[in-house]
PDB file of C-alpha atoms in Angstrom:
ATOM      1  CA  UNK H   1     -24.482  44.488  50.077  1.00  0.00           C
ATOM      2  CA  UNK H   2     -21.015  43.280  49.680  1.00  0.00           C
ATOM      3  CA  UNK H   3     -22.323  39.775  49.911  1.00  0.00           C
ATOM      4  CA  UNK H   4     -24.585  40.192  46.933  1.00  0.00           C
ATOM      5  CA  UNK H   5     -21.698  41.492  45.092  1.00  0.00           C
ATOM      6  CA  UNK H   6     -19.418  38.729  45.858  1.00  0.00           C
ATOM      7  CA  UNK H   7     -22.098  36.243  44.903  1.00  0.00           C
ATOM      8  CA  UNK H   8     -22.814  37.826  41.607  1.00  0.00           C
ATOM      9  CA  UNK H   9     -18.936  37.566  40.970  1.00  0.00           C
ATOM     10  CA  UNK H  10     -18.893  33.918  41.857  1.00  0.00           C
ATOM     11  CA  UNK H  11     -21.888  33.109  39.660  1.00  0.00           C
ATOM     12  CA  UNK H  12     -20.288  34.897  36.888  1.00  0.00           C
ATOM     13  CA  UNK H  13     -16.990  33.106  37.137  1.00  0.00           C
ATOM     14  CA  UNK H  14     -18.666  29.827  37.467  1.00  0.00           C
ATOM     15  CA  UNK H  15     -20.867  30.459  34.332  1.00  0.00           C
ATOM     16  CA  UNK H  16     -17.474  31.642  32.317  1.00  0.00           C
ATOM     17  CA  UNK H  17     -15.914  28.303  33.906  1.00  0.00           C
ATOM     18  CA  UNK H  18     -18.593  26.175  32.415  1.00  0.00           C
ATOM     19  CA  UNK H  19     -18.580  27.878  29.164  1.00  0.00           C
ATOM     20  CA  UNK H  20     -14.871  27.296  28.790  1.00  0.00           C
ATOM     21  CA  UNK H  21     -15.271  23.468  29.597  1.00  0.00           C
ATOM     22  CA  UNK H  22     -18.103  23.059  27.206  1.00  0.00           C
ATOM     23  CA  UNK H  23     -16.550  24.976  24.260  1.00  0.00           C
ATOM     24  CA  UNK H  24     -15.238  23.307  20.901  1.00  0.00           C
ATOM     25  CA  UNK H  25     -12.407  20.854  21.238  1.00  0.00           C
ATOM     26  CA  UNK H  26      -9.066  22.687  20.538  1.00  0.00           C
ATOM     27  CA  UNK H  27      -7.780  21.042  17.446  1.00  0.00           C
ATOM     28  CA  UNK H  28     -10.405  18.280  17.270  1.00  0.00           C
ATOM     29  CA  UNK H  29     -13.269  17.414  15.000  1.00  0.00           C
ATOM     30  CA  UNK H  30     -15.662  20.343  14.026  1.00  0.00           C
ATOM     31  CA  UNK H  31     -19.172  19.754  13.116  1.00  0.00           C
ATOM     32  CA  UNK H  32     -21.059  16.509  13.213  1.00  0.00           C
ATOM     33  CA  UNK H  33     -19.091  13.386  14.191  1.00  0.00           C
ATOM     34  CA  UNK H  34     -18.012  11.035  11.461  1.00  0.00           C
ATOM     35  CA  UNK H  35     -16.850   7.530  11.343  1.00  0.00           C
ATOM     36  CA  UNK H  36     -13.162   7.420  12.403  1.00  0.00           C
ATOM     37  CA  UNK H  37     -12.297   4.756   9.686  1.00  0.00           C
ATOM     38  CA  UNK H  38     -13.775   6.910   6.968  1.00  0.00           C
ATOM     39  CA  UNK H  39     -11.405  10.017   7.943  1.00  0.00           C
ATOM     40  CA  UNK H  40      -8.216   8.246   6.564  1.00  0.00           C
ATOM     41  CA  UNK H  41      -9.023   6.020   3.804  1.00  0.00           C
ATOM     42  CA  UNK H  42      -6.274   4.131   1.562  1.00  0.00           C
ATOM     43  CA  UNK H  43      -5.496   6.186  -1.560  1.00  0.00           C
ATOM     44  CA  UNK H  44      -2.768   6.124  -4.383  1.00  0.00           C
ATOM     45  CA  UNK H  45      -0.608   8.617  -5.963  1.00  0.00           C
ATOM     46  CA  UNK H  46       1.521   8.573  -9.299  1.00  0.00           C
ATOM     47  CA  UNK H  47       5.002   7.079  -9.065  1.00  0.00           C
ATOM     48  CA  UNK H  48       7.640   5.988 -11.321  1.00  0.00           C
ATOM     49  CA  UNK H  49       9.618   2.547 -11.158  1.00  0.00           C
ATOM     50  CA  UNK H  50      12.668   3.006 -12.542  1.00  0.00           C
ATOM     51  CA  UNK H  51      16.159   1.574 -12.607  1.00  0.00           C
ATOM     52  CA  UNK H  52      19.351   2.842 -13.779  1.00  0.00           C
ATOM     53  CA  UNK H  53      21.985   0.649 -15.583  1.00  0.00           C
ATOM     54  CA  UNK H  54      25.629   1.606 -16.433  1.00  0.00           C
ATOM     55  CA  UNK H  55      26.336   1.386 -20.194  1.00  0.00           C
ATOM     56  CA  UNK H  56      28.810  -1.597 -20.838  1.00  0.00           C
ATOM     57  CA  UNK H  57      30.400  -2.412 -23.963  1.00  0.00           C
ATOM     58  CA  UNK H  58      30.568  -6.030 -23.114  1.00  0.00           C
ATOM     59  CA  UNK H  59      26.789  -6.699 -22.569  1.00  0.00           C
ATOM     60  CA  UNK H  60      24.670  -6.805 -19.537  1.00  0.00           C
ATOM     61  CA  UNK H  61      26.263  -7.764 -16.250  1.00  0.00           C
ATOM     62  CA  UNK H  62      24.811 -10.632 -14.238  1.00  0.00           C
ATOM     63  CA  UNK H  63      23.360  -8.094 -11.650  1.00  0.00           C
ATOM     64  CA  UNK H  64      22.002  -5.779 -14.385  1.00  0.00           C
ATOM     65  CA  UNK H  65      20.244  -8.963 -15.894  1.00  0.00           C
ATOM     66  CA  UNK H  66      18.764  -9.603 -12.364  1.00  0.00           C
ATOM     67  CA  UNK H  67      17.688  -5.925 -11.936  1.00  0.00           C
ATOM     68  CA  UNK H  68      15.980  -5.994 -15.411  1.00  0.00           C
ATOM     69  CA  UNK H  69      14.018  -9.398 -14.471  1.00  0.00           C
ATOM     70  CA  UNK H  70      12.711  -7.925 -11.159  1.00  0.00           C
ATOM     71  CA  UNK H  71      11.665  -4.731 -13.174  1.00  0.00           C
ATOM     72  CA  UNK H  72       9.849  -6.894 -15.719  1.00  0.00           C
ATOM     73  CA  UNK H  73       8.188  -8.883 -13.050  1.00  0.00           C
ATOM     74  CA  UNK H  74       6.942  -5.605 -11.256  1.00  0.00           C
ATOM     75  CA  UNK H  75       5.910  -4.242 -14.748  1.00  0.00           C
ATOM     76  CA  UNK H  76       3.809  -7.436 -15.549  1.00  0.00           C
ATOM     77  CA  UNK H  77       2.271  -7.223 -12.138  1.00  0.00           C
ATOM     78  CA  UNK H  78       1.294  -3.568 -12.376  1.00  0.00           C
ATOM     79  CA  UNK H  79      -0.978  -4.051 -15.528  1.00  0.00           C
ATOM     80  CA  UNK H  80       0.738  -0.948 -17.012  1.00  0.00           C
ATOM     81  CA  UNK H  81       1.021  -0.643 -20.641  1.00  0.00           C
ATOM     82  CA  UNK H  82       4.445   0.743 -21.393  1.00  0.00           C
ATOM     83  CA  UNK H  83       8.019   0.597 -20.463  1.00  0.00           C
ATOM     84  CA  UNK H  84      10.543   3.630 -21.315  1.00  0.00           C
ATOM     85  CA  UNK H  85      14.126   3.301 -22.117  1.00  0.00           C
ATOM     86  CA  UNK H  86      16.111   6.542 -21.913  1.00  0.00           C
ATOM     87  CA  UNK H  87      19.694   6.823 -22.958  1.00  0.00           C
ATOM     88  CA  UNK H  88      21.797  10.123 -21.653  1.00  0.00           C
ATOM     89  CA  UNK H  89      21.991  12.915 -24.006  1.00  0.00           C
ATOM     90  CA  UNK H  90      22.118  11.928 -27.939  1.00  0.00           C
ATOM     91  CA  UNK H  91      23.739   8.362 -26.754  1.00  0.00           C
ATOM     92  CA  UNK H  92      26.690   7.018 -28.065  1.00  0.00           C
ATOM     93  CA  UNK H  93      27.596   3.635 -29.300  1.00  0.00           C
ATOM     94  CA  UNK H  94      28.274   1.999 -25.816  1.00  0.00           C
ATOM     95  CA  UNK H  95      24.670   3.487 -24.642  1.00  0.00           C
ATOM     96  CA  UNK H  96      22.727   2.537 -27.598  1.00  0.00           C
ATOM     97  CA  UNK H  97      24.233  -0.914 -27.553  1.00  0.00           C
ATOM     98  CA  UNK H  98      23.276  -1.159 -23.927  1.00  0.00           C
ATOM     99  CA  UNK H  99      19.747   0.055 -24.803  1.00  0.00           C
ATOM    100  CA  UNK H 100      19.447  -2.696 -27.242  1.00  0.00           C
ATOM    101  CA  UNK H 101      20.463  -5.316 -25.101  1.00  0.00           C
ATOM    102  CA  UNK H 102      17.927  -4.122 -22.531  1.00  0.00           C
ATOM    103  CA  UNK H 103      15.330  -4.420 -25.040  1.00  0.00           C
ATOM    104  CA  UNK H 104      16.498  -8.009 -26.149  1.00  0.00           C
ATOM    105  CA  UNK H 105      16.640  -8.960 -22.128  1.00  0.00           C
ATOM    106  CA  UNK H 106      12.913  -7.701 -21.840  1.00  0.00           C
ATOM    107  CA  UNK H 107      11.975  -9.803 -24.822  1.00  0.00           C
ATOM    108  CA  UNK H 108      13.211 -12.924 -23.010  1.00  0.00           C
ATOM    109  CA  UNK H 109      10.890 -12.060 -19.970  1.00  0.00           C
ATOM    110  CA  UNK H 110       7.812 -11.800 -22.239  1.00  0.00           C
ATOM    111  CA  UNK H 111       7.800  -7.868 -22.803  1.00  0.00           C
ATOM    112  CA  UNK H 112       7.798  -7.128 -26.514  1.00  0.00           C
ATOM    113  CA  UNK H 113       9.341  -4.278 -28.562  1.00  0.00           C
ATOM    114  CA  UNK H 114       5.711  -2.921 -28.947  1.00  0.00           C
ATOM    115  CA  UNK H 115       5.343  -2.268 -25.150  1.00  0.00           C
ATOM    116  CA  UNK H 116       8.911  -0.390 -25.479  1.00  0.00           C
ATOM    117  CA  UNK H 117       9.454   3.241 -26.284  1.00  0.00           C
ATOM    118  CA  UNK H 118      12.840   4.877 -26.612  1.00  0.00           C
ATOM    119  CA  UNK H 119      13.849   8.405 -25.430  1.00  0.00           C
ATOM    120  CA  UNK H 120      16.593  10.428 -24.093  1.00  0.00           C
ATOM    121  CA  UNK H 121      17.105  12.587 -21.000  1.00  0.00           C
ATOM    122  CA  UNK H 122      19.543  15.540 -20.454  1.00  0.00           C
ATOM    123  CA  UNK H 123      22.494  14.056 -18.639  1.00  0.00           C
ATOM    124  CA  UNK H 124      24.598  15.314 -15.859  1.00  0.00           C
ATOM    125  CA  UNK H 125      27.915  13.908 -17.134  1.00  0.00           C
ATOM    126  CA  UNK H 126      29.595  11.543 -19.633  1.00  0.00           C
ATOM    127  CA  UNK H 127      29.160   8.315 -17.569  1.00  0.00           C
ATOM    128  CA  UNK H 128      25.401   8.882 -16.780  1.00  0.00           C
ATOM    129  CA  UNK H 129      23.501   5.504 -16.924  1.00  0.00           C
ATOM    130  CA  UNK H 130      20.746   3.969 -19.052  1.00  0.00           C
ATOM    131  CA  UNK H 131      17.336   4.497 -17.426  1.00  0.00           C
ATOM    132  CA  UNK H 132      14.692   1.888 -17.915  1.00  0.00           C
ATOM    133  CA  UNK H 133      11.006   2.202 -15.994  1.00  0.00           C
ATOM    134  CA  UNK H 134       7.513   2.555 -16.254  1.00  0.00           C
ATOM    135  CA  UNK H 135       4.685   5.026 -14.655  1.00  0.00           C
ATOM    136  CA  UNK H 136       2.851   3.272 -11.850  1.00  0.00           C
ATOM    137  CA  UNK H 137       1.041   4.143  -8.555  1.00  0.00           C
ATOM    138  CA  UNK H 138       1.956   3.757  -5.059  1.00  0.00           C
ATOM    139  CA  UNK H 139       0.017   3.883  -1.760  1.00  0.00           C
ATOM    140  CA  UNK H 140      -0.236   7.354  -0.202  1.00  0.00           C
ATOM    141  CA  UNK H 141       0.984   7.344   3.389  1.00  0.00           C
ATOM    142  CA  UNK H 142      -0.692   9.943   5.592  1.00  0.00           C
ATOM    143  CA  UNK H 143       1.291  12.196   7.725  1.00  0.00           C
ATOM    144  CA  UNK H 144      -0.110  11.568  11.253  1.00  0.00           C
ATOM    145  CA  UNK H 145       0.392  13.854  14.310  1.00  0.00           C
ATOM    146  CA  UNK H 146       1.154  17.253  12.271  1.00  0.00           C
ATOM    147  CA  UNK H 147      -1.269  19.035  14.980  1.00  0.00           C
ATOM    148  CA  UNK H 148      -2.586  17.965  18.378  1.00  0.00           C
ATOM    149  CA  UNK H 149      -5.250  19.434  20.304  1.00  0.00           C
ATOM    150  CA  UNK H 150      -6.153  19.252  23.684  1.00  0.00           C
ATOM    151  CA  UNK H 151      -7.536  15.500  24.335  1.00  0.00           C
ATOM    152  CA  UNK H 152      -8.879  16.598  27.660  1.00  0.00           C
ATOM    153  CA  UNK H 153     -11.677  18.876  26.075  1.00  0.00           C
ATOM    154  CA  UNK H 154     -14.218  16.473  25.038  1.00  0.00           C
ATOM    155  CA  UNK H 155     -17.535  18.399  25.536  1.00  0.00           C
ATOM    156  CA  UNK H 156     -18.780  17.792  22.137  1.00  0.00           C
ATOM    157  CA  UNK H 157     -17.864  14.024  22.343  1.00  0.00           C
ATOM    158  CA  UNK H 158     -15.934  13.819  19.262  1.00  0.00           C
ATOM    159  CA  UNK H 159     -13.001  11.971  18.223  1.00  0.00           C
ATOM    160  CA  UNK H 160      -9.537  13.072  17.774  1.00  0.00           C
ATOM    161  CA  UNK H 161      -8.529  14.429  14.307  1.00  0.00           C
ATOM    162  CA  UNK H 162      -5.532  12.049  14.385  1.00  0.00           C
ATOM    163  CA  UNK H 163      -7.699   8.778  15.254  1.00  0.00           C
ATOM    164  CA  UNK H 164      -7.318   6.145  12.549  1.00  0.00           C
ATOM    165  CA  UNK H 165      -4.223   7.908  10.857  1.00  0.00           C
ATOM    166  CA  UNK H 166      -1.641   5.300  12.265  1.00  0.00           C
ATOM    167  CA  UNK H 167      -3.839   2.475  10.956  1.00  0.00           C
ATOM    168  CA  UNK H 168      -4.134   3.766   7.415  1.00  0.00           C
ATOM    169  CA  UNK H 169      -0.324   4.789   7.442  1.00  0.00           C
ATOM    170  CA  UNK H 170       0.829   1.254   8.376  1.00  0.00           C
ATOM    171  CA  UNK H 171      -1.333  -0.351   5.875  1.00  0.00           C
ATOM    172  CA  UNK H 172      -0.191   2.066   2.924  1.00  0.00           C
ATOM    173  CA  UNK H 173       3.402   1.226   4.052  1.00  0.00           C
ATOM    174  CA  UNK H 174       2.737  -2.654   4.010  1.00  0.00           C
ATOM    175  CA  UNK H 175       0.684  -3.117   0.988  1.00  0.00           C
ATOM    176  CA  UNK H 176       2.184  -5.143  -1.551  1.00  0.00           C
ATOM    177  CA  UNK H 177       0.207  -4.117  -4.816  1.00  0.00           C
ATOM    178  CA  UNK H 178      -1.245  -0.547  -4.568  1.00  0.00           C
ATOM    179  CA  UNK H 179      -3.356  -1.817  -7.481  1.00  0.00           C
ATOM    180  CA  UNK H 180      -5.599  -3.564  -4.759  1.00  0.00           C
ATOM    181  CA  UNK H 181      -6.332  -0.228  -3.393  1.00  0.00           C
ATOM    182  CA  UNK H 182      -8.064   0.732  -6.862  1.00  0.00           C
ATOM    183  CA  UNK H 183      -9.794  -2.513  -7.549  1.00  0.00           C
ATOM    184  CA  UNK H 184      -9.695  -6.048  -6.071  1.00  0.00           C
ATOM    185  CA  UNK H 185      -8.076  -8.730  -7.869  1.00  0.00           C
ATOM    186  CA  UNK H 186     -10.307 -11.198  -9.857  1.00  0.00           C
ATOM    187  CA  UNK H 187     -10.890 -14.355  -7.889  1.00  0.00           C
ATOM    188  CA  UNK H 188      -9.615 -17.789  -9.446  1.00  0.00           C
ATOM    189  CA  UNK H 189     -12.194 -19.978 -10.860  1.00  0.00           C
ATOM    190  CA  UNK H 190     -13.806 -22.600  -8.570  1.00  0.00           C
ATOM    191  CA  UNK H 191     -12.479 -26.246  -8.709  1.00  0.00           C
ATOM    192  CA  UNK H 192     -15.153 -28.227 -10.622  1.00  0.00           C
ATOM    193  CA  UNK H 193     -13.709 -31.443  -9.242  1.00  0.00           C
ATOM    194  CA  UNK H 194     -13.543 -30.461  -5.730  1.00  0.00           C
ATOM    195  CA  UNK H 195     -17.358 -29.187  -5.871  1.00  0.00           C
ATOM    196  CA  UNK H 196     -18.452 -32.859  -7.425  1.00  0.00           C
ATOM    197  CA  UNK H 197     -16.651 -34.641  -4.687  1.00  0.00           C
ATOM    198  CA  UNK H 198     -18.499 -32.447  -2.146  1.00  0.00           C
ATOM    199  CA  UNK H 199     -21.855 -32.907  -3.875  1.00  0.00           C
ATOM    200  CA  UNK H 200     -21.187 -36.635  -3.666  1.00  0.00           C
ATOM    201  CA  UNK H 201     -20.404 -36.673  -0.116  1.00  0.00           C
ATOM    202  CA  UNK H 202     -23.470 -34.653   0.758  1.00  0.00           C
ATOM    203  CA  UNK H 203     -25.861 -36.910  -1.149  1.00  0.00           C
ATOM    204  CA  UNK H 204     -24.140 -40.016   0.556  1.00  0.00           C
ATOM    205  CA  UNK H 205     -24.597 -38.262   4.179  1.00  0.00           C
ATOM    206  CA  UNK H 206     -21.020 -38.128   4.784  1.00  0.00           C
ATOM    207  CA  UNK H 207     -18.935 -35.187   6.019  1.00  0.00           C
ATOM    208  CA  UNK H 208     -18.206 -32.607   3.232  1.00  0.00           C
ATOM    209  CA  UNK H 209     -15.303 -31.198   4.830  1.00  0.00           C
ATOM    210  CA  UNK H 210     -11.669 -32.054   4.247  1.00  0.00           C
ATOM    211  CA  UNK H 211      -9.863 -34.370   6.416  1.00  0.00           C
ATOM    212  CA  UNK H 212      -8.070 -32.621   9.287  1.00  0.00           C
ATOM    213  CA  UNK H 213      -4.542 -33.566   9.963  1.00  0.00           C
ATOM    214  CA  UNK H 214      -4.121 -35.490  13.434  1.00  0.00           C
ATOM    215  CA  UNK H 215      -1.617 -32.842  14.926  1.00  0.00           C
ATOM    216  CA  UNK H 216      -4.590 -30.368  14.731  1.00  0.00           C
ATOM    217  CA  UNK H 217      -7.363 -32.702  15.841  1.00  0.00           C
ATOM    218  CA  UNK H 218      -5.163 -33.846  18.949  1.00  0.00           C
ATOM    219  CA  UNK H 219      -3.613 -30.655  19.802  1.00  0.00           C
ATOM    220  CA  UNK H 220      -4.441 -28.865  23.103  1.00  0.00           C
ATOM    221  CA  UNK H 221      -4.199 -25.255  24.093  1.00  0.00           C
ATOM    222  CA  UNK H 222      -3.419 -26.352  27.876  1.00  0.00           C
ATOM    223  CA  UNK H 223      -3.897 -28.620  30.379  1.00  0.00           C
ATOM    224  CA  UNK H 224      -6.613 -27.822  33.154  1.00  0.00           C
ATOM    225  CA  UNK H 225      -5.192 -28.415  36.500  1.00  0.00           C
ATOM    226  CA  UNK H 226      -7.536 -29.896  38.956  1.00  0.00           C
TER     227      UNK H 226
END
């Protein structure tokens, strides 16, 4: 009788153990498996590209001109449609003159006054800078590793919830132009001159590829030792 009871206890314990091993993965995916590459995708979020320039009565300094030039370059590359210049408070003669100098500098970089709007902001002090910037977007960097489950519980054959996050985070941190996430850049037009050269070579039965440099043709990865 005791043997039967012992066997029943052992069988019940084994069943519970198997059920625990086959349970849902703690902290891992629930439901049907999805493509890890689609779990984390590159996305953009609003941003504001802005520089602060100290008001000067003697015009813009050379570092300030470089900063304005770099901002104008980023503005043209962003495909945005408006720059904002903000003076502190109501603005005095020096800050207003600095704002006009910025407008003139931007005009020299191909940004006309029709693309510039003027405004003011509540300044924290009398020596507050003049702000110049534009609304833009930036790549959204996902926060990886905020929660971890048990990687040993894989009865459902699903991937970790963090799988693919690091790759997406690295791409988002390195991308040069976040607008490429929204839509790809337009391709440059094909070279009609090069196309004609290839067609002529094809008709004559000669190689259509460009001539390779001797360094590439004669290069070897390694020498095989007999």
